[in-house]
Amino acid sequence: MADMERPPYPARQLLILALCRICEPIAFMSIFPYIYHMVQDFNITDDESKISFYAGMVTSAFTFAEFSTSVFWGRLSDKIGRKPVLLTGMAGTGLSVLIFGFAPSLPVALFARALGGFLNGNIGVLQTTVGELVTVKEHQPRAYAVMPLVWCIGSIVGPMIGGALAAPVKNFPSIFAPGTIWERFPYLLPNLFSAICVMVGVIIGLLFLEETHAEKRHRRDPGIELGKSLISCLPRFGSQPAKDAEEQPLLAEGEETLPRYLTNGGSTGLSPTLNASLQEPMDLEEGGGAQQAKADAKSTGKIFTKPVVTIIGSYGILAFHTMVFDSLLPVFLSTSPPDSRVPAHLPFKFVDGFGFDSKTIGIVIAVQGAYSMLSTHFLFPSITEKLGPLRLFRLMSIMYPLLYLVTPYIVLLPDTLRMFSVYAIVVWKCSFSTLAYPSNAILITNSAPTTLTLGTINGAAASTASLCRALGPIISGLLYTMGLESGYSVLPWWVTSLVTIGGAFVGMKITEPKGRMDEKDDAETIPESEDLWVAVDERRVIED
């Protein structure tokens, strides 16, 4: 009976959230195919190594700026609600990409990317929104796989759009004539496309995304009202009034009422009068929610408890070493074998490279994104349901060091096995990432003392991850250069492996305290029949 009374899976709101989210990875990832050429066109230097350095600065500007403001946006979402902060972040992304498309120089490009990071704290707020939408533990594996899946799709579509639309006068001379704005700003078109995607996402969010904050979700939302009005104006083909009424509760998720619980109990002795009298307490739903929110507010004094800090620390370590892998892999694959081979002294001293061209590397990255989608959608939910998020994350933390120990040695394999080994490493890494990230997000959500502090906690987690993602490519790039010069190409990979060993130590310290989800589960185990007879007795007393 408890299962029948649980809220339904919030598929509709998660879909809307995904449609809002998809525009951001498209905008973020679309610059990677042309950023090197864009910096080169700024005519700052002819030194290729410096061009790569400046390109890395442009890429990292967003994450450094995001690090500085994520906690602010998380705290603000705790005060004013999730929806306004999400829409503001998306609007900031749209403004950022437009300025970036019109950037005539490196300082303007850096400003545009940094502006996007300053105005966008949506990573933490999105996790908070998902955490508030999903109130049943059994729904968490499916729900927390949605946003990583959306990012995977954006990471595939974004580079494709950026590579196809950059320099349109050169690539599509029959459509974009020389001497026009497209020649003056050759990278405007892909950013204009990203801005349009962002605008569509903002409109969808404004009209259909519901507020999830415990204290703010009951306030009037003109955007939702407008969205409902627009939907009501659309023609309905083959719809039946009875069916529409039957589906109405699914469109108002989280508004489960006491009479519904009672009718699901199968009691045939309840009269309409009793149902009417029992409707009264549900009219106080908003008041009850406010009282509960006030009660929760009393427990917000200590936000960053030991479990919360430990999980955030493990999240930062995870973000660091996965970003190191993502930034090192293309460089590792594109590095050509040295002209004068240094004598190798295995197992530590050797230098070699694959020498792949950009097309081959692009295919590898596309396969990485495609496999990540499949792994996120199929692998993570099934494994999490069996192991649970805590055991799964600990398992990934323990196994990660092996990945970085093995990776540098695939370059020593025979030519017939090299390509296979690259794809094997990519699948290995993607499997671990798609299992580790969502399970960590679930642990952060479940460790929060109350939903009123969830925005602040996720903001701190996003800030930590942003800093680690910004530092990862810089540190690994320096180590990679040192490794090539000294003859130890294993250097960046093995140092990263040491970092993951530290991550495994922190991961084993993680605990999953009994929190909000468990309290709800305990409450659901109380027999509803007792509440039913209490209500009947109260009705009889009133009638007497």
Coordinates of C-alpha atoms in Angstrom, one line a residue:
M1 CA 0.0 0.0 0.0
A2 CA 2.9 2.3 0.7
D3 CA 4.1 1.9 -2.8
M4 CA 0.7 3.0 -4.2
E5 CA 0.9 6.2 -2.2
R6 CA 4.4 7.2 -3.4
P7 CA 4.6 10.2 -5.7
P8 CA 5.0 9.2 -9.4
Y9 CA 8.3 9.5 -11.2
P10 CA 8.5 13.2 -12.2
A11 CA 9.1 12.5 -15.9
R12 CA 7.4 15.6 -17.2
Q13 CA 9.4 18.1 -15.1
L14 CA 12.7 16.2 -15.7
L15 CA 12.0 16.4 -19.5
I16 CA 11.4 20.1 -19.2
L17 CA 14.6 20.5 -17.2
A18 CA 16.5 18.5 -19.8
L19 CA 15.2 20.7 -22.6
C20 CA 16.4 23.8 -20.6
R21 CA 19.8 22.2 -19.9
I22 CA 20.6 20.9 -23.4
C23 CA 21.4 24.4 -24.6
E24 CA 24.3 24.9 -22.1
P25 CA 26.6 22.0 -23.1
I26 CA 26.0 22.9 -26.8
A27 CA 27.1 26.5 -26.1
F28 CA 30.0 25.4 -23.9
M29 CA 31.4 22.6 -26.2
S30 CA 30.8 24.3 -29.5
I31 CA 34.0 26.4 -29.2
F32 CA 36.5 23.5 -29.0
P33 CA 36.7 22.7 -32.7
Y34 CA 37.7 26.3 -33.6
I35 CA 39.2 27.9 -30.5
Y36 CA 42.8 27.3 -31.7
H37 CA 42.0 29.0 -35.1
M38 CA 40.1 31.8 -33.4
V39 CA 43.1 32.7 -31.2
Q40 CA 45.4 32.3 -34.2
D41 CA 43.3 34.9 -36.0
F42 CA 43.8 37.4 -33.2
N43 CA 47.4 37.6 -34.4
I44 CA 48.9 37.7 -30.9
T45 CA 51.8 35.4 -31.6
D46 CA 53.2 33.0 -34.2
D47 CA 54.4 30.6 -31.6
E48 CA 52.2 27.5 -31.8
S49 CA 52.9 26.6 -28.1
K50 CA 51.7 30.1 -27.0
I51 CA 48.6 29.8 -29.2
S52 CA 47.7 26.6 -27.4
F53 CA 48.4 28.3 -24.1
Y54 CA 46.1 31.2 -24.9
A55 CA 43.4 28.8 -26.2
G56 CA 43.6 27.1 -22.8
M57 CA 43.2 30.4 -21.1
V58 CA 40.0 31.0 -23.0
T59 CA 38.7 27.6 -22.1
S60 CA 39.6 27.9 -18.4
A61 CA 38.2 31.4 -18.0
F62 CA 34.7 30.0 -17.7
T63 CA 35.5 27.4 -15.1
F64 CA 37.6 29.9 -13.0
A65 CA 34.7 32.4 -13.0
E66 CA 32.2 29.7 -12.3
F67 CA 34.3 28.6 -9.3
S68 CA 34.1 32.2 -7.8
T69 CA 30.3 32.5 -8.0
S70 CA 28.8 29.0 -7.7
V71 CA 28.3 29.3 -3.9
F72 CA 26.7 32.7 -4.4
W73 CA 24.2 31.3 -6.9
G74 CA 23.5 28.3 -4.7
R75 CA 22.8 30.4 -1.6
L76 CA 20.6 32.8 -3.8
S77 CA 18.6 29.8 -5.0
D78 CA 17.9 28.9 -1.3
K79 CA 16.5 32.4 -0.8
I80 CA 14.6 33.2 -4.0
G81 CA 14.0 29.8 -5.5
R82 CA 15.6 27.6 -8.1
K83 CA 13.7 28.7 -11.2
P84 CA 14.8 32.4 -11.2
V85 CA 18.4 31.4 -10.7
L86 CA 18.3 28.7 -13.5
L87 CA 16.7 31.2 -16.0
T88 CA 19.3 33.9 -15.0
G89 CA 22.1 31.5 -15.6
M90 CA 20.8 30.5 -19.0
A91 CA 20.3 34.1 -20.0
G92 CA 23.9 34.8 -18.9
T93 CA 25.1 32.0 -21.2
G94 CA 23.2 33.5 -24.1
L95 CA 24.7 36.9 -23.5
S96 CA 28.2 35.3 -23.1
V97 CA 28.1 33.5 -26.4
L98 CA 26.9 36.5 -28.3
I99 CA 29.8 38.6 -27.0
F100 CA 32.2 35.8 -27.7
G101 CA 30.9 35.6 -31.3
F102 CA 31.7 39.3 -31.8
A103 CA 35.0 39.2 -30.0
P104 CA 37.7 41.0 -32.1
S105 CA 40.5 40.3 -29.7
L106 CA 41.7 37.9 -27.0
P107 CA 40.7 40.2 -24.0
V108 CA 37.1 40.4 -25.3
A109 CA 37.0 36.6 -25.8
L110 CA 38.3 36.1 -22.2
F111 CA 35.8 38.6 -20.9
A112 CA 32.9 36.8 -22.7
R113 CA 33.9 33.4 -21.3
A114 CA 34.4 34.7 -17.8
L115 CA 31.1 36.5 -18.0
G116 CA 29.4 33.3 -18.8
G117 CA 31.0 31.6 -15.8
F118 CA 30.1 34.5 -13.4
L119 CA 26.4 34.6 -14.5
N120 CA 25.9 30.8 -14.6
G121 CA 25.8 28.7 -11.5
N122 CA 23.4 26.2 -12.9
I123 CA 25.4 23.0 -12.3
G124 CA 24.7 23.1 -8.6
V125 CA 21.2 24.5 -8.9
L126 CA 20.3 21.8 -11.4
Q127 CA 21.4 19.1 -9.0
T128 CA 19.3 20.8 -6.3
T129 CA 16.3 20.9 -8.5
V130 CA 16.6 17.2 -9.4
G131 CA 17.0 16.4 -5.7
E132 CA 13.8 18.2 -4.9
L133 CA 11.8 16.8 -7.7
V134 CA 12.7 13.2 -6.7
T135 CA 11.3 12.4 -3.3
V136 CA 11.5 8.6 -3.6
K137 CA 14.9 6.8 -3.3
E138 CA 13.9 4.2 -5.9
H139 CA 13.5 7.0 -8.5
Q140 CA 17.0 8.5 -7.9
P141 CA 19.1 6.2 -10.2
R142 CA 16.8 7.0 -13.2
A143 CA 16.5 10.7 -12.4
Y144 CA 20.1 11.4 -11.7
A145 CA 21.1 9.8 -15.0
V146 CA 19.1 12.4 -17.0
M147 CA 21.4 15.4 -16.7
P148 CA 24.6 13.5 -17.5
L149 CA 22.8 12.1 -20.5
V150 CA 21.8 15.6 -21.6
W151 CA 25.4 16.7 -21.2
C152 CA 26.6 13.8 -23.4
I153 CA 24.2 14.7 -26.1
G154 CA 25.3 18.4 -25.9
S155 CA 29.0 17.3 -26.0
I156 CA 28.3 15.6 -29.3
V157 CA 26.1 18.2 -30.9
G158 CA 28.1 21.2 -29.7
P159 CA 31.4 20.4 -31.4
M160 CA 29.6 19.3 -34.6
I161 CA 27.8 22.6 -34.8
G162 CA 30.9 24.6 -33.9
G163 CA 33.0 22.8 -36.5
A164 CA 30.4 23.0 -39.2
L165 CA 29.4 26.7 -38.8
A166 CA 32.8 28.3 -38.0
A167 CA 34.2 30.4 -40.8
P168 CA 31.1 30.2 -43.1
V169 CA 32.6 32.4 -45.8
K170 CA 35.4 30.0 -46.3
N171 CA 33.3 26.8 -45.9
F172 CA 30.0 28.0 -47.6
P173 CA 31.0 30.7 -50.1
S174 CA 27.9 30.3 -52.1
I175 CA 25.7 31.2 -49.1
F176 CA 27.9 33.6 -47.1
A177 CA 29.5 36.2 -49.4
P178 CA 32.9 37.8 -48.7
G179 CA 32.9 41.3 -47.3
T180 CA 29.9 40.7 -45.1
I181 CA 29.6 40.5 -41.3
W182 CA 30.3 36.7 -41.5
E183 CA 33.8 37.5 -42.9
R184 CA 34.5 40.1 -40.3
F185 CA 33.4 37.8 -37.5
P186 CA 34.0 34.3 -38.8
Y187 CA 33.0 32.7 -35.5
L188 CA 29.7 34.5 -35.0
L189 CA 27.5 32.0 -36.7
P190 CA 28.1 29.0 -34.3
N191 CA 27.7 31.3 -31.4
L192 CA 24.5 32.8 -32.9
F193 CA 23.1 29.3 -33.2
S194 CA 24.1 28.6 -29.5
A195 CA 22.3 31.9 -28.5
I196 CA 19.1 30.8 -30.3
C197 CA 19.3 27.4 -28.5
V198 CA 19.7 29.2 -25.2
M199 CA 16.7 31.5 -25.9
V200 CA 14.5 28.5 -26.7
G201 CA 15.6 26.9 -23.4
V202 CA 14.8 30.1 -21.5
I203 CA 11.3 30.3 -23.1
I204 CA 10.6 26.6 -22.3
G205 CA 11.8 27.1 -18.7
L206 CA 9.8 30.3 -18.2
L207 CA 6.5 28.7 -19.4
F208 CA 6.7 25.1 -18.2
L209 CA 9.4 24.7 -15.5
E210 CA 7.9 24.5 -12.0
E211 CA 9.5 25.8 -8.9
T212 CA 10.8 23.1 -6.5
H213 CA 11.9 25.2 -3.5
A214 CA 10.0 24.1 -0.4
E215 CA 9.0 27.6 0.6
K216 CA 8.6 29.1 -2.9
R217 CA 6.8 26.4 -4.9
H218 CA 3.3 27.6 -3.8
R219 CA 3.7 31.2 -4.9
R220 CA 2.0 32.4 -8.1
D221 CA 4.0 31.9 -11.3
P222 CA 2.8 34.1 -14.2
G223 CA 5.1 32.1 -16.6
I224 CA 3.4 28.8 -15.7
E225 CA 0.0 30.4 -16.0
L226 CA 0.9 31.7 -19.5
G227 CA 2.2 28.3 -20.5
K228 CA -1.0 26.6 -19.4
S229 CA -3.0 29.2 -21.3
L230 CA -1.0 28.5 -24.5
I231 CA -1.5 24.8 -24.1
S232 CA -5.2 25.2 -23.6
C233 CA -5.4 27.1 -26.9
L234 CA -3.8 24.2 -28.8
P235 CA -6.3 21.8 -30.6
R236 CA -6.7 18.4 -29.0
F237 CA -7.0 15.6 -31.4
G238 CA -8.9 12.6 -30.2
S239 CA -8.9 13.6 -26.6
Q240 CA -11.6 12.5 -24.2
P241 CA -12.6 14.6 -21.2
A242 CA -12.6 11.6 -18.9
K243 CA -9.1 10.7 -20.0
D244 CA -7.9 14.3 -19.5
A245 CA -9.3 14.4 -16.0
E246 CA -7.7 11.0 -15.2
E247 CA -4.3 12.3 -16.4
Q248 CA -4.6 15.6 -14.5
P249 CA -2.9 14.4 -11.2
L250 CA 0.2 13.5 -13.3
L251 CA 0.5 17.0 -14.5
A252 CA 0.5 18.4 -11.0
E253 CA 3.2 16.3 -9.5
G254 CA 3.9 16.5 -5.8
E255 CA 0.3 17.5 -5.0
E256 CA -0.8 14.2 -3.6
T257 CA -3.8 14.7 -1.4
L258 CA -5.2 12.9 1.7
P259 CA -8.5 11.8 0.0
R260 CA -6.6 10.1 -2.7
Y261 CA -4.6 8.1 -0.1
L262 CA -7.8 7.0 1.5
T263 CA -9.5 6.0 -1.6
N264 CA -6.5 3.9 -2.6
G265 CA -6.9 2.1 0.6
G266 CA -9.9 0.3 -0.9
S267 CA -12.3 1.2 1.9
T268 CA -15.9 1.1 0.7
G269 CA -17.5 2.4 3.9
L270 CA -16.5 6.0 3.5
S271 CA -19.3 8.4 2.6
P272 CA -19.0 11.5 0.5
T273 CA -19.5 13.5 3.6
L274 CA -16.4 12.1 5.2
N275 CA -14.4 12.7 2.1
A276 CA -15.6 16.3 2.1
S277 CA -14.7 16.8 5.7
L278 CA -11.3 15.2 5.1
Q279 CA -10.7 17.6 2.3
E280 CA -10.3 20.5 4.7
P281 CA -6.8 19.6 6.0
M282 CA -5.5 19.4 2.4
D283 CA -6.7 23.0 1.8
L284 CA -4.0 23.8 4.4
E285 CA -1.4 22.1 2.2
E286 CA 0.4 25.3 1.6
G287 CA 0.3 26.3 5.2
G288 CA 1.5 22.8 6.2
G289 CA 4.3 23.1 3.7
A290 CA 5.3 26.5 5.1
Q291 CA 5.2 25.1 8.7
Q292 CA 7.4 22.2 7.6
A293 CA 9.8 24.6 5.8
K294 CA 10.0 26.7 9.0
A295 CA 10.8 23.5 11.0
D296 CA 13.4 22.6 8.4
A297 CA 14.9 26.1 8.7
K298 CA 15.7 25.4 12.3
S299 CA 18.0 22.7 11.2
T300 CA 20.0 24.8 8.7
G301 CA 22.4 26.1 11.3
K302 CA 25.0 23.5 10.5
I303 CA 25.0 23.0 6.8
F304 CA 28.5 21.6 6.1
T305 CA 28.5 18.5 8.2
K306 CA 31.3 16.0 8.1
P307 CA 29.5 13.7 5.6
V308 CA 28.7 16.7 3.4
V309 CA 32.3 18.0 3.4
T310 CA 33.7 14.5 2.7
I311 CA 31.4 13.9 -0.3
I312 CA 32.2 17.4 -1.7
G313 CA 35.9 16.7 -1.3
S314 CA 35.6 13.4 -3.2
Y315 CA 33.6 15.2 -5.9
G316 CA 36.4 17.7 -6.3
I317 CA 39.0 15.0 -6.7
L318 CA 36.8 13.2 -9.2
A319 CA 36.4 16.3 -11.2
F320 CA 40.1 17.0 -11.2
H321 CA 41.3 13.6 -12.5
T322 CA 38.5 13.1 -15.0
M323 CA 39.2 16.5 -16.4
V324 CA 42.9 15.6 -16.6
F325 CA 42.0 12.5 -18.7
D326 CA 39.7 14.5 -21.0
S327 CA 42.4 17.2 -21.6
L328 CA 45.3 14.8 -21.9
L329 CA 43.8 12.2 -24.2
P330 CA 43.6 14.4 -27.4
V331 CA 47.2 15.6 -26.7
F332 CA 48.3 12.0 -26.1
L333 CA 46.7 10.8 -29.3
S334 CA 48.0 13.7 -31.4
T335 CA 51.6 13.5 -30.1
S336 CA 53.9 12.2 -32.9
P337 CA 56.6 9.7 -32.2
P338 CA 59.9 11.5 -31.6
D339 CA 62.3 11.7 -34.5
S340 CA 65.3 10.5 -32.5
R341 CA 64.0 7.8 -30.3
V342 CA 65.3 7.9 -26.8
P343 CA 66.3 4.4 -25.6
A344 CA 63.5 3.0 -23.5
H345 CA 64.1 1.6 -20.0
L346 CA 60.8 -0.1 -19.2
P347 CA 58.7 -0.1 -17.2
F348 CA 59.1 3.7 -16.5
K349 CA 61.3 5.5 -19.0
F350 CA 59.9 5.7 -22.5
V351 CA 58.5 8.3 -24.9
D352 CA 56.3 7.6 -27.8
G353 CA 53.1 8.8 -29.5
F354 CA 50.3 7.9 -31.8
G355 CA 50.5 10.8 -34.2
F356 CA 46.7 10.7 -35.0
D357 CA 45.3 13.5 -37.2
S358 CA 42.4 15.7 -36.0
K359 CA 39.8 13.7 -37.9
T360 CA 40.8 10.4 -36.2
I361 CA 40.8 12.1 -32.8
G362 CA 37.4 13.7 -33.5
I363 CA 36.0 10.2 -34.2
V364 CA 37.4 8.9 -30.9
I365 CA 35.8 11.8 -29.0
A366 CA 32.5 11.2 -30.8
V367 CA 32.6 7.5 -29.9
Q368 CA 33.4 8.6 -26.3
G369 CA 30.3 10.8 -26.2
A370 CA 28.0 8.2 -27.8
Y371 CA 29.1 5.4 -25.4
S372 CA 28.7 7.8 -22.5
M373 CA 25.0 8.2 -23.5
L374 CA 24.5 4.5 -23.6
S375 CA 26.3 3.9 -20.3
T376 CA 24.4 6.7 -18.5
H377 CA 21.0 5.5 -19.7
F378 CA 21.4 1.7 -19.3
L379 CA 24.4 0.9 -17.1
F380 CA 24.1 3.4 -14.2
P381 CA 20.4 2.8 -13.2
S382 CA 20.7 -1.0 -13.2
I383 CA 24.0 -1.1 -11.3
T384 CA 22.9 1.5 -8.8
E385 CA 19.7 -0.4 -8.0
K386 CA 21.8 -3.4 -7.1
L387 CA 24.7 -1.8 -5.3
G388 CA 23.3 1.5 -4.0
P389 CA 25.1 4.8 -4.6
L390 CA 27.5 4.6 -1.7
R391 CA 28.9 1.1 -2.5
L392 CA 29.1 2.0 -6.2
F393 CA 31.0 5.2 -5.6
R394 CA 33.4 3.5 -3.2
L395 CA 34.0 0.8 -5.8
M396 CA 34.7 3.3 -8.5
S397 CA 37.1 5.2 -6.2
I398 CA 39.1 2.1 -5.5
M399 CA 39.3 1.0 -9.2
Y400 CA 40.2 4.4 -10.7
P401 CA 44.0 4.3 -10.0
L402 CA 44.4 1.3 -12.3
L403 CA 43.0 3.2 -15.3
Y404 CA 45.7 5.9 -15.1
L405 CA 48.4 3.4 -14.4
V406 CA 47.6 1.4 -17.6
T407 CA 46.8 4.3 -20.0
P408 CA 50.3 5.4 -20.9
Y409 CA 51.4 1.9 -21.9
I410 CA 48.9 1.4 -24.7
V411 CA 51.3 3.4 -26.9
L412 CA 53.8 0.5 -26.7
L413 CA 51.4 -2.0 -28.1
P414 CA 51.7 -3.3 -31.7
D415 CA 50.1 -1.2 -34.4
T416 CA 47.4 -3.9 -34.9
L417 CA 46.2 -3.4 -31.3
R418 CA 46.7 0.3 -30.9
M419 CA 43.3 1.5 -32.2
F420 CA 41.5 -1.2 -30.2
S421 CA 43.4 -0.2 -27.1
V422 CA 42.4 3.4 -27.5
Y423 CA 38.7 2.6 -27.7
A424 CA 39.1 0.1 -24.8
I425 CA 40.6 2.9 -22.6
V426 CA 37.8 5.3 -23.7
V427 CA 35.1 2.8 -22.8
W428 CA 36.8 2.1 -19.5
K429 CA 37.0 5.7 -18.6
C430 CA 33.5 6.5 -19.7
S431 CA 32.0 3.6 -17.8
F432 CA 33.7 4.8 -14.6
S433 CA 32.7 8.4 -15.1
T434 CA 29.0 7.7 -15.8
L435 CA 28.8 5.5 -12.7
A436 CA 30.8 7.8 -10.4
Y437 CA 29.3 11.2 -11.1
P438 CA 25.6 10.5 -10.7
S439 CA 26.2 8.3 -7.6
N440 CA 28.1 11.1 -6.0
A441 CA 25.3 13.6 -6.8
I442 CA 22.8 11.2 -5.1
L443 CA 25.1 11.0 -2.0
I444 CA 25.3 14.8 -1.8
T445 CA 21.5 15.2 -2.1
N446 CA 20.8 12.5 0.6
S447 CA 23.4 14.0 3.0
A448 CA 21.8 17.4 3.0
P449 CA 20.0 18.1 6.4
T450 CA 17.1 19.7 4.6
T451 CA 16.1 20.9 1.1
L452 CA 16.4 24.5 2.3
T453 CA 20.2 24.1 2.4
L454 CA 20.5 21.9 -0.7
G455 CA 21.2 24.9 -3.0
T456 CA 24.1 26.1 -0.8
I457 CA 25.6 22.6 -0.6
N458 CA 25.4 21.9 -4.3
G459 CA 26.7 25.4 -5.0
A460 CA 29.8 24.6 -2.8
A461 CA 30.2 21.3 -4.6
A462 CA 30.0 23.0 -8.1
S463 CA 32.4 25.6 -7.0
T464 CA 34.9 23.0 -5.8
A465 CA 34.5 21.0 -9.0
S466 CA 35.0 24.1 -11.2
L467 CA 38.2 25.0 -9.5
C468 CA 39.5 21.4 -9.9
R469 CA 38.5 21.3 -13.5
A470 CA 40.3 24.6 -14.1
L471 CA 43.5 23.4 -12.4
G472 CA 43.4 19.9 -14.0
P473 CA 44.4 20.9 -17.6
I474 CA 47.0 23.4 -16.4
I475 CA 48.8 21.0 -14.0
S476 CA 48.6 18.0 -16.4
G477 CA 49.8 20.1 -19.3
L478 CA 52.9 21.1 -17.4
L479 CA 53.5 17.5 -16.3
Y480 CA 53.1 16.2 -19.8
T481 CA 55.7 18.6 -21.1
M482 CA 58.1 17.7 -18.4
G483 CA 57.5 14.0 -19.1
L484 CA 58.3 14.4 -22.8
E485 CA 61.4 16.4 -22.1
S486 CA 62.7 14.0 -19.5
G487 CA 61.8 10.8 -21.3
Y488 CA 59.1 9.8 -18.8
S489 CA 55.8 10.0 -20.6
V490 CA 54.1 8.2 -17.7
L491 CA 54.6 11.2 -15.5
P492 CA 51.2 13.0 -15.8
W493 CA 49.3 9.7 -15.8
W494 CA 51.0 8.3 -12.7
V495 CA 50.8 11.5 -10.8
T496 CA 47.1 11.5 -11.6
S497 CA 46.9 7.9 -10.3
L498 CA 48.4 9.1 -7.0
V499 CA 45.6 11.7 -6.8
T500 CA 43.0 9.0 -7.4
I501 CA 44.5 6.9 -4.6
G502 CA 43.9 9.9 -2.4
G503 CA 40.4 10.0 -3.8
A504 CA 39.9 6.3 -2.9
F505 CA 40.9 7.1 0.7
V506 CA 38.4 9.9 0.9
G507 CA 35.8 7.8 -0.8
M508 CA 36.1 5.1 1.8
K509 CA 35.5 7.7 4.5
I510 CA 32.1 8.7 3.0
T511 CA 29.1 7.7 5.1
E512 CA 25.4 8.0 4.1
P513 CA 23.6 9.3 7.2
K514 CA 20.0 8.7 7.7
G515 CA 18.4 11.8 6.1
R516 CA 15.2 13.2 4.5
M517 CA 14.6 10.3 2.1
D518 CA 14.8 7.7 4.9
E519 CA 12.5 9.7 7.1
K520 CA 9.9 9.7 4.3
D521 CA 10.3 6.0 3.9
D522 CA 9.8 5.4 7.6
A523 CA 6.7 7.6 7.6
E524 CA 5.3 5.5 4.7
T525 CA 5.6 2.3 6.7
I526 CA 3.0 3.6 9.2
P527 CA -0.2 1.7 8.5
E528 CA -2.7 4.0 6.9
S529 CA -5.5 2.1 8.3
E530 CA -4.8 3.6 11.8
D531 CA -5.0 7.1 10.3
L532 CA -8.2 6.1 8.5
W533 CA -10.0 5.0 11.7
V534 CA -8.8 8.0 13.6
A535 CA -10.4 10.2 10.9
V536 CA -13.6 8.1 11.1
D537 CA -13.8 8.4 14.9
E538 CA -13.2 12.2 14.7
R539 CA -16.1 12.4 12.2
R540 CA -18.4 10.5 14.5
V541 CA -17.5 12.8 17.4
I542 CA -18.4 15.8 15.3
E543 CA -21.7 14.3 14.2
D544 CA -22.7 13.3 17.8

